[in-house]
CSV table of C-alpha atoms and ligand atoms in Angstrom, one decimal:
chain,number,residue,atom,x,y,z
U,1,UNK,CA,121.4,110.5,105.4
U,2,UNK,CA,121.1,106.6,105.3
U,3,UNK,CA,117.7,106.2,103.6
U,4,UNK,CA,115.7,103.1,105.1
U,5,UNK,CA,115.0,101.5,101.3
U,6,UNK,CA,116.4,102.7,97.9
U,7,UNK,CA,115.1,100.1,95.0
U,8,UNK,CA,117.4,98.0,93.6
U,9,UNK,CA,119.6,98.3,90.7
U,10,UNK,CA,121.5,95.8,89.1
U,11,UNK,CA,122.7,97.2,85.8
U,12,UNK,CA,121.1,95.9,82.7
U,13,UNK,CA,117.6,97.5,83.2
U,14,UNK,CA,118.4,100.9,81.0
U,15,UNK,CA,119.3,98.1,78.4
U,16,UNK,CA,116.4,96.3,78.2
U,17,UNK,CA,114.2,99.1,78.8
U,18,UNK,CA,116.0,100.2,75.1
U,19,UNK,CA,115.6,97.1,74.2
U,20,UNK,CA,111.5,97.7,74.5
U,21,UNK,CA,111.5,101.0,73.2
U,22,UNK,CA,113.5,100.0,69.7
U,23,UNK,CA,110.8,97.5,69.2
U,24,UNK,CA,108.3,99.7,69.3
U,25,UNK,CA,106.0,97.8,71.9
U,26,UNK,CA,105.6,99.2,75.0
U,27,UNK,CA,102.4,98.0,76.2
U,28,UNK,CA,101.5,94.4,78.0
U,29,UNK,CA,102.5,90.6,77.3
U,30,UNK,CA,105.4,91.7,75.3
U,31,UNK,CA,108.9,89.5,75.2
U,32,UNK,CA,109.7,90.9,78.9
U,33,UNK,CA,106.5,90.1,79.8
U,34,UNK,CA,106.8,86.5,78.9
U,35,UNK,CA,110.0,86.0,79.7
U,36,UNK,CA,109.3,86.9,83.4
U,37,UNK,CA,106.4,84.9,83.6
U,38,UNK,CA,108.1,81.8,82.7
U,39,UNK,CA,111.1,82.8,84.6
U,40,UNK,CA,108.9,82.8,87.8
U,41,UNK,CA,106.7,79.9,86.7
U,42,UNK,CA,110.5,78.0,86.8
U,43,UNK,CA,111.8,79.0,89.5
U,44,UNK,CA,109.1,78.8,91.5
U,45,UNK,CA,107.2,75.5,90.6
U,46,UNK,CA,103.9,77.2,89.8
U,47,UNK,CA,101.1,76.0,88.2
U,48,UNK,CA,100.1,79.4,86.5
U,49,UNK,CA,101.4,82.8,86.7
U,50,UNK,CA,100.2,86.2,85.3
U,51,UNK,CA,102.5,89.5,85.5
U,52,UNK,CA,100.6,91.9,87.4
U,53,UNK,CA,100.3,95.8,87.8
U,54,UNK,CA,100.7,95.9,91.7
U,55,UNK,CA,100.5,93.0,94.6
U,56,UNK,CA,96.7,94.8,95.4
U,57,UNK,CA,95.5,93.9,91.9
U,58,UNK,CA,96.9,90.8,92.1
U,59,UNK,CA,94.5,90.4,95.5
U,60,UNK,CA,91.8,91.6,93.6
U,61,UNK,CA,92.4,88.9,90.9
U,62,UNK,CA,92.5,86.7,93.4
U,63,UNK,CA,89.5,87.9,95.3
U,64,UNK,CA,87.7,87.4,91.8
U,65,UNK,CA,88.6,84.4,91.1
U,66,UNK,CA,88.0,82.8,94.6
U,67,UNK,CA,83.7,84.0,93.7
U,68,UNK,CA,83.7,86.4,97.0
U,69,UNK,CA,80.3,87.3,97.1
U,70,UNK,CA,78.9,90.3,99.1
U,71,UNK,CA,78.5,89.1,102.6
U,72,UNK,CA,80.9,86.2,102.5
U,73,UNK,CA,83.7,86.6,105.5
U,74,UNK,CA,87.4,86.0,105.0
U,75,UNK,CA,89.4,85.3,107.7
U,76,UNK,CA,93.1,87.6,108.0
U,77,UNK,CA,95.4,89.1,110.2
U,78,UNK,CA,94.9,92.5,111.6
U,79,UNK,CA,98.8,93.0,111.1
U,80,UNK,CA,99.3,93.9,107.4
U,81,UNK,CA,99.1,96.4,104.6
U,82,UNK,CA,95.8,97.8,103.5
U,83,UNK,CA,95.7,95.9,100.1
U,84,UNK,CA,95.3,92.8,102.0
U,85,UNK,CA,91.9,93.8,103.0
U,86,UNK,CA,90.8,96.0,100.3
U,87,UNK,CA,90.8,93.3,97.9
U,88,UNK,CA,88.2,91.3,99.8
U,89,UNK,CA,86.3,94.8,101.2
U,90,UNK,CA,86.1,95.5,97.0
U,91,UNK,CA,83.9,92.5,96.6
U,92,UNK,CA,81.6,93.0,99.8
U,93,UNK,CA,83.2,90.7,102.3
U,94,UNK,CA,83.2,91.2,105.5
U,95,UNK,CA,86.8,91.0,107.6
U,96,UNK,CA,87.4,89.1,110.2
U,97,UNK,CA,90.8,89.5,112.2
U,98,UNK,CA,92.7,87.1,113.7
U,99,UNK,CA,95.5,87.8,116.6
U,100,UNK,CA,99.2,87.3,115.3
U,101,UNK,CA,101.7,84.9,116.7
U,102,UNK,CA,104.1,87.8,118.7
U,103,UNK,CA,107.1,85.3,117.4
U,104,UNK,CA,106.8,85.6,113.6
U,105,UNK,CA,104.2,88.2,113.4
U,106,UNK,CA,102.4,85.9,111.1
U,107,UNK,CA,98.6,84.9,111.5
U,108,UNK,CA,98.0,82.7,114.5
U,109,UNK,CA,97.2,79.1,112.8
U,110,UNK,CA,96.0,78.0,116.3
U,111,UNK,CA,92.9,80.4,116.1
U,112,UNK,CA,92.0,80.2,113.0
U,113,UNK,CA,89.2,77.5,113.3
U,114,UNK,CA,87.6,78.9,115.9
U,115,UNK,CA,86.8,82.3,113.6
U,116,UNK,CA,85.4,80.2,110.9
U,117,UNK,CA,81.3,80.5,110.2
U,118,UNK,CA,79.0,79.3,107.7
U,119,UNK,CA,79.6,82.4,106.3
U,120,UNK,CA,83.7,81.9,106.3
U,121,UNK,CA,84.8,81.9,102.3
U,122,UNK,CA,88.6,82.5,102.5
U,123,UNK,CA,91.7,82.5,104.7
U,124,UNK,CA,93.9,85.2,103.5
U,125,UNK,CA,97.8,84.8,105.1
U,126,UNK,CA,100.3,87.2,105.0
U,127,UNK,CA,103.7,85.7,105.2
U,128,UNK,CA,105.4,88.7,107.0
U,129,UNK,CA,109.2,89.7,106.5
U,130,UNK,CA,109.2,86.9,104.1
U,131,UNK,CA,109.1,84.2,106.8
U,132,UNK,CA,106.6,81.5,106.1
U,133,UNK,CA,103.0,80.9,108.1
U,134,UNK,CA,102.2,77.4,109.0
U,135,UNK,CA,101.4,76.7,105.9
U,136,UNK,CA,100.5,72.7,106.9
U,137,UNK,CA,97.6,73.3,109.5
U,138,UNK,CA,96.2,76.2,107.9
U,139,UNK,CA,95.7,74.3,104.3
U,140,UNK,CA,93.9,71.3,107.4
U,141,UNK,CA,91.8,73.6,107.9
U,142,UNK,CA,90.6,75.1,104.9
U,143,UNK,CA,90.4,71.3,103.5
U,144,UNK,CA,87.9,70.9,106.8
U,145,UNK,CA,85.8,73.6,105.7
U,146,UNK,CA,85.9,73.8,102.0
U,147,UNK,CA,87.4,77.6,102.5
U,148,UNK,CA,89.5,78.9,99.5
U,149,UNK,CA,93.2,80.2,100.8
U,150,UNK,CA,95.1,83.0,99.4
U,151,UNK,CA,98.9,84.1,100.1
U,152,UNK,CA,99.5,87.2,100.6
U,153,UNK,CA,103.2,86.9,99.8
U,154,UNK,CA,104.2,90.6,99.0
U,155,UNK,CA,107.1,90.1,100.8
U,156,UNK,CA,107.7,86.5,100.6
U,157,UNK,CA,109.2,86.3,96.8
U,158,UNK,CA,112.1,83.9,96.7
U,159,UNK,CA,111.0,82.2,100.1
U,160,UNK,CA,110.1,79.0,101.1
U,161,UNK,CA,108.2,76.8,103.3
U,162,UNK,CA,109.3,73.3,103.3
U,163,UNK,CA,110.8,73.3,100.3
U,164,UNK,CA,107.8,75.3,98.4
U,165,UNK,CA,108.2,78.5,97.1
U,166,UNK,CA,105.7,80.5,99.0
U,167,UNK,CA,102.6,82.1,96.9
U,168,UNK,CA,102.4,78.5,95.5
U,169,UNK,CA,100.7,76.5,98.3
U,170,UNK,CA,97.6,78.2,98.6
U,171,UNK,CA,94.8,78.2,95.8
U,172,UNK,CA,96.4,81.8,95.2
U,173,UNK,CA,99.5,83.6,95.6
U,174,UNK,CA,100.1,87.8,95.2
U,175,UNK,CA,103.7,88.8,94.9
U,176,UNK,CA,104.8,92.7,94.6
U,177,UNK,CA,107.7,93.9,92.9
U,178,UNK,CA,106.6,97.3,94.0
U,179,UNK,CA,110.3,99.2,95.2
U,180,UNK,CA,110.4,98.7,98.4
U,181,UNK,CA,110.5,94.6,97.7
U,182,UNK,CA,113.2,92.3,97.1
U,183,UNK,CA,113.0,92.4,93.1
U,184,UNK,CA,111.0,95.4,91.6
U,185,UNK,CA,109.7,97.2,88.8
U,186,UNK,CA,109.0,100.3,90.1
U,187,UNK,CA,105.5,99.0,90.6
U,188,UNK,CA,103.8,95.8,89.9
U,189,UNK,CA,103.3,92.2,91.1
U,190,UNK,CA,102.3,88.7,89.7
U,191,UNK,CA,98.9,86.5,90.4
U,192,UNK,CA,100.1,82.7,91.0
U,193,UNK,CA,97.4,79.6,91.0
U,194,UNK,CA,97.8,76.1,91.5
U,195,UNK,CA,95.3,75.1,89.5
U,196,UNK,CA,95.4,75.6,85.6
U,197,UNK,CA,91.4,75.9,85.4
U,198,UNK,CA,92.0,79.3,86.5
U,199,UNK,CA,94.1,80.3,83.3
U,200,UNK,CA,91.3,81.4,81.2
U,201,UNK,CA,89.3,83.3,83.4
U,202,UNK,CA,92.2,84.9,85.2
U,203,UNK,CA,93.5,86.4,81.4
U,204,UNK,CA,89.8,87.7,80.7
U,205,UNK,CA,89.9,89.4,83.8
U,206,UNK,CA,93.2,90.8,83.9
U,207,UNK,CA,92.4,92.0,79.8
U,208,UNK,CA,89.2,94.3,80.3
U,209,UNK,CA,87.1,91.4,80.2
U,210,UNK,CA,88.1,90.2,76.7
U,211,UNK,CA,89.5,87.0,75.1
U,212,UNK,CA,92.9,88.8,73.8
U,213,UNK,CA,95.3,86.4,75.4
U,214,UNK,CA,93.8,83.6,72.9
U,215,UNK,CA,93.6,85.9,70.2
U,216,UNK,CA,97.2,86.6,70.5
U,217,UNK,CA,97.6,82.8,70.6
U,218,UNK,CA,95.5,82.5,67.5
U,219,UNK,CA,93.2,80.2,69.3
U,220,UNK,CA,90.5,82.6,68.2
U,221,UNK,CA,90.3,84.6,64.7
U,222,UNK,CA,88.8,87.8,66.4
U,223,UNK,CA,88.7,88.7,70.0
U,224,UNK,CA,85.6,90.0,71.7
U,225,UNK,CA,84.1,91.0,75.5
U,226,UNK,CA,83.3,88.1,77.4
U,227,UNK,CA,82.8,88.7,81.0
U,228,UNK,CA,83.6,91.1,83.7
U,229,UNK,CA,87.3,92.4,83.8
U,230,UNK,CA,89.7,95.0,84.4
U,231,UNK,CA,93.7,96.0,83.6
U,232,UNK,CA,95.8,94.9,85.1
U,233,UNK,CA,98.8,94.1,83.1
U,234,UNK,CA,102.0,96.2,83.6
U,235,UNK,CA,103.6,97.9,80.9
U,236,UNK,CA,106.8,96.2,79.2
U,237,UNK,CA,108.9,98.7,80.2
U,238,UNK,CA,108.4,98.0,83.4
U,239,UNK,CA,108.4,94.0,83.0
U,240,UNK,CA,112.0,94.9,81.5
U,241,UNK,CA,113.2,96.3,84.7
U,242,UNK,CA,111.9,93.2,86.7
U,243,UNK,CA,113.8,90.9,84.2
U,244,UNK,CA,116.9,92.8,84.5
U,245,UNK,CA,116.3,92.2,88.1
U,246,UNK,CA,115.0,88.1,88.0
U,247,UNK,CA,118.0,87.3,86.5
U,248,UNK,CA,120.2,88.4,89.2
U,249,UNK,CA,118.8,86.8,91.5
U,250,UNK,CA,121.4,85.7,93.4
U,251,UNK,CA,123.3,88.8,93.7
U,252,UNK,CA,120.4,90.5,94.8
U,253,UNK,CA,119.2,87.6,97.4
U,254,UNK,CA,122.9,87.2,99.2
U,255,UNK,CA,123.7,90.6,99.3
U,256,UNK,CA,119.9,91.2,101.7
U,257,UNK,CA,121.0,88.1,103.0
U,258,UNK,CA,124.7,89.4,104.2
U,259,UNK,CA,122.8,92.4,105.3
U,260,UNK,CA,120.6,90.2,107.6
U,261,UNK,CA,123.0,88.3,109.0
U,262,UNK,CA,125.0,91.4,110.2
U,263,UNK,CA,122.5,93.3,111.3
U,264,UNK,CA,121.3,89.5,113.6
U,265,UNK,CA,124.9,88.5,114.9
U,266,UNK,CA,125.9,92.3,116.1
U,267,UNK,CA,122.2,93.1,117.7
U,268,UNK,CA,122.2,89.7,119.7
U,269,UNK,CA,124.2,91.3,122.4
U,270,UNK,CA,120.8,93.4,123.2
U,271,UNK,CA,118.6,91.0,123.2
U,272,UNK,CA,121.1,88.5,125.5
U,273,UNK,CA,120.6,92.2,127.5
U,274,UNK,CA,117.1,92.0,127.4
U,275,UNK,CA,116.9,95.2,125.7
U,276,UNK,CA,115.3,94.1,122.1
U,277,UNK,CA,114.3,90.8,120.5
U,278,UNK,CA,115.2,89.7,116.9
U,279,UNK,CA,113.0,88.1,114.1
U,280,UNK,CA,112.6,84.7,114.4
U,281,UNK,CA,113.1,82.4,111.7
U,282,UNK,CA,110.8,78.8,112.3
U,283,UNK,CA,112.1,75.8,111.0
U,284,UNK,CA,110.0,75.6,108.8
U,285,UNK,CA,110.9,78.8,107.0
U,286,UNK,CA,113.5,80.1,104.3
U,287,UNK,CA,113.0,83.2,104.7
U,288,UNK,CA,114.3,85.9,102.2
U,289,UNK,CA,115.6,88.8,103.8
U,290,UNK,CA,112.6,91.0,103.0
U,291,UNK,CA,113.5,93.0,105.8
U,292,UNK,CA,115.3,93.2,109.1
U,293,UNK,CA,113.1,94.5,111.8
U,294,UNK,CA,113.4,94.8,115.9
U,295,UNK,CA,111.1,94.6,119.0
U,296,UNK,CA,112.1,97.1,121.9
U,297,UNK,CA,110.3,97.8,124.5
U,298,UNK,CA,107.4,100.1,124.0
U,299,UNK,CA,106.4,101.8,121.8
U,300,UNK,CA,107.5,105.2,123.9
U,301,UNK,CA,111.3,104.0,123.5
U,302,UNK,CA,110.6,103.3,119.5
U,303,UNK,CA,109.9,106.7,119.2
U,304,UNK,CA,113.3,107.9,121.2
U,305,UNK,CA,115.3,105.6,118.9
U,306,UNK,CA,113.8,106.6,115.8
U,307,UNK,CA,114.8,110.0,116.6
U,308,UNK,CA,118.1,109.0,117.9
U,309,UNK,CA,119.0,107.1,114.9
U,310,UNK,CA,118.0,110.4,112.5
U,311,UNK,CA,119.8,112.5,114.9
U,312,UNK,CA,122.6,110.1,113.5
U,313,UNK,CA,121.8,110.4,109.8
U,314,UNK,CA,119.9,107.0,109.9
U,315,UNK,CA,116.3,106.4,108.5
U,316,UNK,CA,114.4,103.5,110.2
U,317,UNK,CA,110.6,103.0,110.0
U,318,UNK,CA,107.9,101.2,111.7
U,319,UNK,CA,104.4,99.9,110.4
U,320,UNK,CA,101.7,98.7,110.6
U,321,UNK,CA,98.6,100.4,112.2
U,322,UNK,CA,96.7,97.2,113.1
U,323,UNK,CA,94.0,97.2,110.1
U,324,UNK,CA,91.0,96.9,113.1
U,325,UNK,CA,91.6,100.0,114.9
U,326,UNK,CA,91.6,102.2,111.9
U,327,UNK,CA,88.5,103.6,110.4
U,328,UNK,CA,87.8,101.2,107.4
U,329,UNK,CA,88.6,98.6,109.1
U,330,UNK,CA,85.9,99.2,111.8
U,331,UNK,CA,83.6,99.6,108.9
U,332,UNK,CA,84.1,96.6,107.2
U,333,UNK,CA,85.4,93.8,109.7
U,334,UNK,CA,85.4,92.9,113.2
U,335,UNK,CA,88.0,91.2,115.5
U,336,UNK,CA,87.5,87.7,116.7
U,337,UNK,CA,88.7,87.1,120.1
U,338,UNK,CA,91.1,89.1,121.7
U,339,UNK,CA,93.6,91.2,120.4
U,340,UNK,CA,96.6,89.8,122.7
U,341,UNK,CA,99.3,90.4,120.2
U,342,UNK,CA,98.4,92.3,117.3
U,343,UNK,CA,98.5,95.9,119.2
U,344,UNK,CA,100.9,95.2,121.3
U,345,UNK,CA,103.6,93.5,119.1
U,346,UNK,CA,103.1,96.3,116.3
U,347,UNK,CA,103.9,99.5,118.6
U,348,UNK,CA,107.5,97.5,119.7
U,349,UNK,CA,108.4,97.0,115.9
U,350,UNK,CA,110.8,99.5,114.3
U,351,UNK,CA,112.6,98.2,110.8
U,352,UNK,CA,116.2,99.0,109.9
U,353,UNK,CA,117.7,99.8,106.7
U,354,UNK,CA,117.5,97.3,104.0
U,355,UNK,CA,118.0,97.3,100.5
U,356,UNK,CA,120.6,96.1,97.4
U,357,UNK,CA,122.7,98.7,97.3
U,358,UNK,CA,123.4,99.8,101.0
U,359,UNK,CA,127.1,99.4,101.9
U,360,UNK,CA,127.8,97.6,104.0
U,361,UNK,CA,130.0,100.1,106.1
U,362,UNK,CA,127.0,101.8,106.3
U,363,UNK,CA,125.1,98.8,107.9
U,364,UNK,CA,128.1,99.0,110.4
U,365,UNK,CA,127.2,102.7,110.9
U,366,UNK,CA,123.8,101.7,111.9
U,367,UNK,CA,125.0,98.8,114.0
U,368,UNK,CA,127.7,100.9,116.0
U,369,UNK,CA,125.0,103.4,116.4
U,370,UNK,CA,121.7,101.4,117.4
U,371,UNK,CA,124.3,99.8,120.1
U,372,UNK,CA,125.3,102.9,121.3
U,373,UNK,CA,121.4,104.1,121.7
U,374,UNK,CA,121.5,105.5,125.7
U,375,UNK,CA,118.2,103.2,126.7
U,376,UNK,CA,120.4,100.3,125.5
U,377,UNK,CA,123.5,101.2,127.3
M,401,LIG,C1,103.8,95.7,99.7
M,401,LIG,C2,102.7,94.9,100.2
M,401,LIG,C3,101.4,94.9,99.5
M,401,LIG,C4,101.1,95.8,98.4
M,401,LIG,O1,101.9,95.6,97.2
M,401,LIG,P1,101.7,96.5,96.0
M,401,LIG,O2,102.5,95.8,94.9
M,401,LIG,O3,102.3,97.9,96.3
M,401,LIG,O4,100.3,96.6,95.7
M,401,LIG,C5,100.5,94.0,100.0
M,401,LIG,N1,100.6,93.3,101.1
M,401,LIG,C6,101.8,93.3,101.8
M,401,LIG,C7,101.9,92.4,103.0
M,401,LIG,C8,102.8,94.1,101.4
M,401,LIG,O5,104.0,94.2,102.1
């Protein structure tokens, strides 16, 4: 069986992971911790950066931090994971969904103004598959409207948008290094901000609500409870894995990327036979080879190839249940306008295996099969 993700291994985790355990520290903001903090601060151009337990409680930082208030509305696609609204649903917002652009699956930045209120606090963008929104009239309109934005860019680690890492354009960016991303470790993600006046405040509330971070600095002689907080700070044993990971980079990033590219040239004969289309990549856009997906059909033929391909020892998945037609998302947010895309687009969608250490004779495999799919032929 060809699973559809296996989480990337690159060599030297088991050694830093010893590395940890022989100094005797495994908790948070260790060495590991640090190091991968300034490695993505670096790399990435960003004002501040905190390591993270998950890419959800990085949204809930960033909820936090942006003051949502019980009542307030941010703005968000339909199209996403759960986290992306549960952040905002944690403080009392109220959602409100915005139709997707059917080309990049991405938030429609067209329709965004229209949704806004006097109520309107945030716009939350999900940069899907890694490939950018339209990061330029989006930031227009928040400017317009005073409105706080925050990237949801789970998948969109190590891409860009006009030359800018993505996660660092908005007042906020979430990454995850959960195992099904590009980099991992195991689970966790990182908070990013622009602005350095959210250092303080964003340590308090990642360390239960106390001062530690400056005690640890020796800016203070005793550390105390200052304000409202949680944990959210990932073990170093697990930052070690991620730093094992950050630092090959490259290998990791070309090897998607060679995935991607095989998987695009050998499918366009379908879609020049109008059978499926392929992602598209704006101009815009780096993207980073979060993930290679296709658009058939209908849903009803999704289903027959997803058999197909596991009658062939091939694992391929689809997602996401559009956030608005399931339960909690009827409870806590509403639709604006008309859902042209967002259903639609979702039930065509069916992702094919992608990860670091699929051969590539097996991405053949899958090629040579998909092609050979009867509805294709
Ligand atoms: C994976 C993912 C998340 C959640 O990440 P975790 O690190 O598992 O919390 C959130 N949003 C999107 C778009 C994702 O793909």
């Amino acid at each position: 069986m060809i699973d559809f993700n296996r989480p990337a291994f690159v060599g030297k985790e088991i050694e830093y992971i010893q590395d940890v355990i022989s100094r005797g520290k495994l908790c948070g903001d260790g060495e590991y911790t640090r190091k991968c903090t300034e490695w993505i601060k670096n790399q990435f151009h960003a004002g501040g950066v905190l390591l993270t337990t998950s890419c959800t409680h990085a949204l809930e930082m960033a909820a936090f931090l942006a003051d949502i208030q019980p009542g307030d509305e941010v703005i968000l696609p339909s199209y996403t994971f759960v986290s992306t609204g549960d952040a905002f649903v944690l403080r009392g917002a109220r959602l409100v969904f915005v139709d997707i652009r059917p080309d990049t699956m991405n938030i429609d930045e067209k329709l965004i103004e229209a949704a806004v209120t006097p109520r309107t606090k945030a716009i939350v963008v999900v940069h899907y598959a890694g490939v950018s929104c339209e990061m330029d009239e989006i930031m227009k309109i928040a400017e317009k409207y005073g409105l706080k934005v925050i990237e949801d860019a789970a998948q969109g680690v190590d891409a860009f948008y006009k030359g800018r890492a993505l996660g660092t354009i908005g007042d906020f960016g979430c990454y995850s290094f959960h195992e099904t991303k590009n980099y991992t470790m195991g689970e966790g993600g990182a908070l990013l901000f622009q602005d350095k006046k959210y250092q303080e405040q964003a340590e308090i509330l990642r360390e239960k609500g106390t001062d530690r971070s400056k005690f640890f600095r020796g800016q203070v002689d005793k550390y105390t409870w200052v304000g409202y907080g949680s944990s959210y700070l990932p073990s170093e044993m697990n930052a070690a894995y991620l730093y094992a990971q950050l630092e090959e980079r490259e290998k990791i990033f070309n090897k998607r990327m060679q995935i991607y590219q095989f998987y695009h040239e050998n499918l366009k004969s379908l879609e020049e036979k109008g059978m499926i289309e392929r992602p598209y990549v704006p101009p815009s856009a780096e993207h980073n080879a979060h993930m290679y997906y296709i658009k058939v059909k209908n849903m009803e033929v999704r289903g027959q190839l997803i058999a197909y391909l596991k009658s062939k020892g091939i694992l391929s998945v689809f997602h996401y249940i559009p956030l608005h037609t399931s339960p909690a998302g009827k409870r806590f947010g509403r639709f604006f306008g008309e859902d042209v895309y967002t259903t639609k687009e979702s039930e065509r969608l069916l992702r094919l295996p992608m990860f670091y250490n699929l051969p590539m004779e097996q991405v053949d495999y899958i090629v040579q099969q998909t092609l050979k799919f009867p509805q294709f032929c």
